[in-house]
PDB file of C-alpha atoms in Angstrom:
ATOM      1  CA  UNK A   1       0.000   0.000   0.000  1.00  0.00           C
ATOM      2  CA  UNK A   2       1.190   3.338  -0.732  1.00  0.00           C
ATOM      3  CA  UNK A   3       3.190   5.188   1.930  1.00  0.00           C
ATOM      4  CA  UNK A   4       3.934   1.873   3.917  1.00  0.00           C
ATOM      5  CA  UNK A   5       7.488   1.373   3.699  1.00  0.00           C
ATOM      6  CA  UNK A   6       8.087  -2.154   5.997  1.00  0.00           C
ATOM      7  CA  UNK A   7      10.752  -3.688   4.526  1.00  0.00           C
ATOM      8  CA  UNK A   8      10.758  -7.969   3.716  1.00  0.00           C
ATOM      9  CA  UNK A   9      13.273 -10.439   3.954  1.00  0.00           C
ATOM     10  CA  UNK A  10      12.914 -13.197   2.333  1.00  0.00           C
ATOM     11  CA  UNK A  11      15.402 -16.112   1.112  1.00  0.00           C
ATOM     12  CA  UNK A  12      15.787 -16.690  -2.824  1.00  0.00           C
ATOM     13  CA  UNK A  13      18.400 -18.603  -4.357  1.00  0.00           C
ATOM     14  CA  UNK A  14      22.038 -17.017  -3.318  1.00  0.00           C
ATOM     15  CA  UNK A  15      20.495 -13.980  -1.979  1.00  0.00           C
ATOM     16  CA  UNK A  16      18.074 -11.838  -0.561  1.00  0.00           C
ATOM     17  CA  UNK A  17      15.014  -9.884  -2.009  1.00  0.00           C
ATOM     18  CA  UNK A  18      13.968  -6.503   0.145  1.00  0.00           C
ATOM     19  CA  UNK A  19      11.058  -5.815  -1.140  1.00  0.00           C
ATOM     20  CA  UNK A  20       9.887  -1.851  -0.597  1.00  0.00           C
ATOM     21  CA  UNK A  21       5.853  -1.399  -0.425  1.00  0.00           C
ATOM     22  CA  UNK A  22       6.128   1.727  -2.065  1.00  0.00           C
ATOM     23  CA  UNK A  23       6.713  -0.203  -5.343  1.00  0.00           C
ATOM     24  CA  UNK A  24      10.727   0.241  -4.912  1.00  0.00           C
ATOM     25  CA  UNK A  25      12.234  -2.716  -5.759  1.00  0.00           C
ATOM     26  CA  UNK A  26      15.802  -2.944  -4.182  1.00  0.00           C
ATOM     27  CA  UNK A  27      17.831  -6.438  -4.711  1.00  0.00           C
ATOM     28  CA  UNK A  28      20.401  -6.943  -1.846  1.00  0.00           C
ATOM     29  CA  UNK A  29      22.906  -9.992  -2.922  1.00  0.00           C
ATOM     30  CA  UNK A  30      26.531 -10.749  -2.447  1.00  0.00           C
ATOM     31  CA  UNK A  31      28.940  -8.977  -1.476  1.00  0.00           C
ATOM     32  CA  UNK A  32      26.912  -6.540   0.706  1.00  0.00           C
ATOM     33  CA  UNK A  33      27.327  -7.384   3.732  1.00  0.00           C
ATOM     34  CA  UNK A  34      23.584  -7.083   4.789  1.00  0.00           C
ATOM     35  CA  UNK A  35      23.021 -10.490   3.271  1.00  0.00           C
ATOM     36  CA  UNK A  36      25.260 -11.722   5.947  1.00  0.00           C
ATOM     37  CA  UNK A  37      23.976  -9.872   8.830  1.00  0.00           C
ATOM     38  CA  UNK A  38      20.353 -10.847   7.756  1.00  0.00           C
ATOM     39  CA  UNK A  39      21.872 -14.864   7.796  1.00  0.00           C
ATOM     40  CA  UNK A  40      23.369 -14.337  11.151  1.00  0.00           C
ATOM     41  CA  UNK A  41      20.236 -13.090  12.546  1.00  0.00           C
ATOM     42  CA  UNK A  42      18.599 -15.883  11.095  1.00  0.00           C
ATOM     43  CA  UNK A  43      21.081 -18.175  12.741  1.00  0.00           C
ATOM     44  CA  UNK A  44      21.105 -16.344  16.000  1.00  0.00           C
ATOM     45  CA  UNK A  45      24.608 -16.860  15.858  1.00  0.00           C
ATOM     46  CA  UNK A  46      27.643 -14.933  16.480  1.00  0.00           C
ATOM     47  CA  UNK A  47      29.918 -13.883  12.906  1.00  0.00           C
ATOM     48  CA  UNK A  48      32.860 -15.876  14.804  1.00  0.00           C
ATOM     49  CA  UNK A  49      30.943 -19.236  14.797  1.00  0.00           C
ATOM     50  CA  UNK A  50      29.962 -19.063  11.080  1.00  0.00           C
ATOM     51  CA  UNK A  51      32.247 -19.361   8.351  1.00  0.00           C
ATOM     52  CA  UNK A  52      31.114 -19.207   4.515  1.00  0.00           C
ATOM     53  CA  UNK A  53      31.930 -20.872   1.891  1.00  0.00           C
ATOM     54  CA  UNK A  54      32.143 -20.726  -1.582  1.00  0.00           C
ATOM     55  CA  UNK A  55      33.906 -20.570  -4.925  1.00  0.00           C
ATOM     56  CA  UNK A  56      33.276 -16.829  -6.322  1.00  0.00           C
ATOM     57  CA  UNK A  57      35.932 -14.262  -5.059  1.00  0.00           C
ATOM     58  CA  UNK A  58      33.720 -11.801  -5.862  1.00  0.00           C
ATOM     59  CA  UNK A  59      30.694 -12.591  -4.632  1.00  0.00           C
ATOM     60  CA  UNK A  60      31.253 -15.193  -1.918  1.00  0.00           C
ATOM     61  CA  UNK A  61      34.180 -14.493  -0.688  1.00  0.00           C
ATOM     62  CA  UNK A  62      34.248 -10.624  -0.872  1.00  0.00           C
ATOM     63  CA  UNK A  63      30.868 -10.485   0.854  1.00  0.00           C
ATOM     64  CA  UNK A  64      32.445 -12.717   3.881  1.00  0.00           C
ATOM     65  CA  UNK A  65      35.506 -10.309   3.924  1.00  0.00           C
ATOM     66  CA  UNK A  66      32.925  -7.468   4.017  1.00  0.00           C
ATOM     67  CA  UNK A  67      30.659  -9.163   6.441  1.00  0.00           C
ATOM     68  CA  UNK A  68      33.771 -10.189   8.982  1.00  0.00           C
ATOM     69  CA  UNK A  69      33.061 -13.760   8.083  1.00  0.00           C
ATOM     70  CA  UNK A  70      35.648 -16.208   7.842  1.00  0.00           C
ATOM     71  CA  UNK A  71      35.559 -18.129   4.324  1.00  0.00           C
ATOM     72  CA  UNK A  72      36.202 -20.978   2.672  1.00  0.00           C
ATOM     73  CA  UNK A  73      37.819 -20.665  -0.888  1.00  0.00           C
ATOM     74  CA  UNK A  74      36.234 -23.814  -2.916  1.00  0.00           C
ATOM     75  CA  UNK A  75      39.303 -23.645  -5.612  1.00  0.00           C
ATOM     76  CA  UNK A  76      37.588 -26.855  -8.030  1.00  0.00           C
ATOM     77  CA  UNK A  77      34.856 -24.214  -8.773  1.00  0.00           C
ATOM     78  CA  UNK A  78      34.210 -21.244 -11.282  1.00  0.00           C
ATOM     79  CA  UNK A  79      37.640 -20.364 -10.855  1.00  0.00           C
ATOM     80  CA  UNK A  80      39.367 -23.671 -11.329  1.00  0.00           C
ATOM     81  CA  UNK A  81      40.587 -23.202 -14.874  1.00  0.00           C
ATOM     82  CA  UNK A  82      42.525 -20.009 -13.701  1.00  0.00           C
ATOM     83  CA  UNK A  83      44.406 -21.942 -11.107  1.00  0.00           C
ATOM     84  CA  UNK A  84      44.796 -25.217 -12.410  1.00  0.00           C
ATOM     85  CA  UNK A  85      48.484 -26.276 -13.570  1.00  0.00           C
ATOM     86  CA  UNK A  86      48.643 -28.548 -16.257  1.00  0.00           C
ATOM     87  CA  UNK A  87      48.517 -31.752 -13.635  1.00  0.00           C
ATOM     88  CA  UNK A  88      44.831 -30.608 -12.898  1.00  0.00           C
ATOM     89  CA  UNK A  89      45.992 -29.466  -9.370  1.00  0.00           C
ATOM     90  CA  UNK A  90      46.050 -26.364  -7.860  1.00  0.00           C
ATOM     91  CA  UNK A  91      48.691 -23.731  -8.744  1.00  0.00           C
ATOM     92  CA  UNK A  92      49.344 -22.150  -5.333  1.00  0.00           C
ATOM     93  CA  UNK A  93      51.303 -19.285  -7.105  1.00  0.00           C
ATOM     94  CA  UNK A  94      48.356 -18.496  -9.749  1.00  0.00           C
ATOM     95  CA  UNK A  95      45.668 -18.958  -6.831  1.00  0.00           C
ATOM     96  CA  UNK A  96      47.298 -16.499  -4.689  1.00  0.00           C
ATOM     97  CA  UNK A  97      47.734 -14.075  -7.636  1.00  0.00           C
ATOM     98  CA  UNK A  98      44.204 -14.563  -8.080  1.00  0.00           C
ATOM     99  CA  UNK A  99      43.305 -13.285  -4.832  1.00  0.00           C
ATOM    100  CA  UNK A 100      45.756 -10.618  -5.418  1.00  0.00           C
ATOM    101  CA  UNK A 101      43.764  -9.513  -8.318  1.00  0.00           C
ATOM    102  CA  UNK A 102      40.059  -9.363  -6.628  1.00  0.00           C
ATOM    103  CA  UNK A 103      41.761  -7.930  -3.700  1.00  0.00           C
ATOM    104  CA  UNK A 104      40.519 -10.478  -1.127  1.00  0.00           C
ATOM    105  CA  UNK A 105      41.888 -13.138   1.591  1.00  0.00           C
ATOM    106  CA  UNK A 106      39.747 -16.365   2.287  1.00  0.00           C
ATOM    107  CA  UNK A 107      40.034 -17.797   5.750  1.00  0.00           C
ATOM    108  CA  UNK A 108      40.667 -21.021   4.190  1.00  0.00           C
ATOM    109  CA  UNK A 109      41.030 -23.070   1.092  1.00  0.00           C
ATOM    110  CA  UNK A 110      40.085 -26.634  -0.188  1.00  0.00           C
ATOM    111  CA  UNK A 111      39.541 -28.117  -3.460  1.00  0.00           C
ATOM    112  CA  UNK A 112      36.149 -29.627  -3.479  1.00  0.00           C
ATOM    113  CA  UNK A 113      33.334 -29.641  -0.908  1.00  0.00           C
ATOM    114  CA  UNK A 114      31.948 -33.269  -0.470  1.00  0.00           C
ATOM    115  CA  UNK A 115      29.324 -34.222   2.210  1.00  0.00           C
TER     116      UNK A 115
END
């Protein structure tokens, strides 16, 4: 309804949706660091017993950085060709390049995440 301005969290895919009743439609997604904070709350959990994980620097990654989340780098994913050496394993040298070049730091790294 015009001139109610609540806004509406609400989980969808990688992200969040705020939703402004004014008809304002504002997407929220990695790397702002709202997306985190809205998770935490969520959890009801402290940022230092959460740790995030992914395999985009710039969206995962980043957003942890910007959030104060630790991270896990997943190196087998989107960014695997750019860091593979010809053996298919990990380059450390290109990886840490890599994060050189998108300016970020994960906590950690691993190759693959299997459950």
């Amino acid at each position: 309804m015009p001139g109610h301005h609540d806004t509406v969290a609400t989980p969808e895919a990688s992200d969040f949706k705020f939703v402004l009743c004014d008809l304002q439609i504002l997407w929220m997604g990695k790397p702002d660091p709202v997306i985190y904070k809205v998770a935490l709350q969520m959890l009801q959990l402290p940022k230092e017993k959460v740790i995030a994980i992914g395999d985009s620097l710039q969206h995962d990654i980043q957003g942890a950085c910007n959030a104060g989340v630790d991270s896990i780098f997943i190196s087998g994913g989107i960014h695997a060709k750019d860091i593979a050496a010809t053996n298919g394993e990990v380059d450390e040298q290109r990886m840490l390049q890599l994060f050189q070049q998108h300016k970020v730091e994960p906590t950690y790294t691993m190759p693959f995440l299997r459950i």
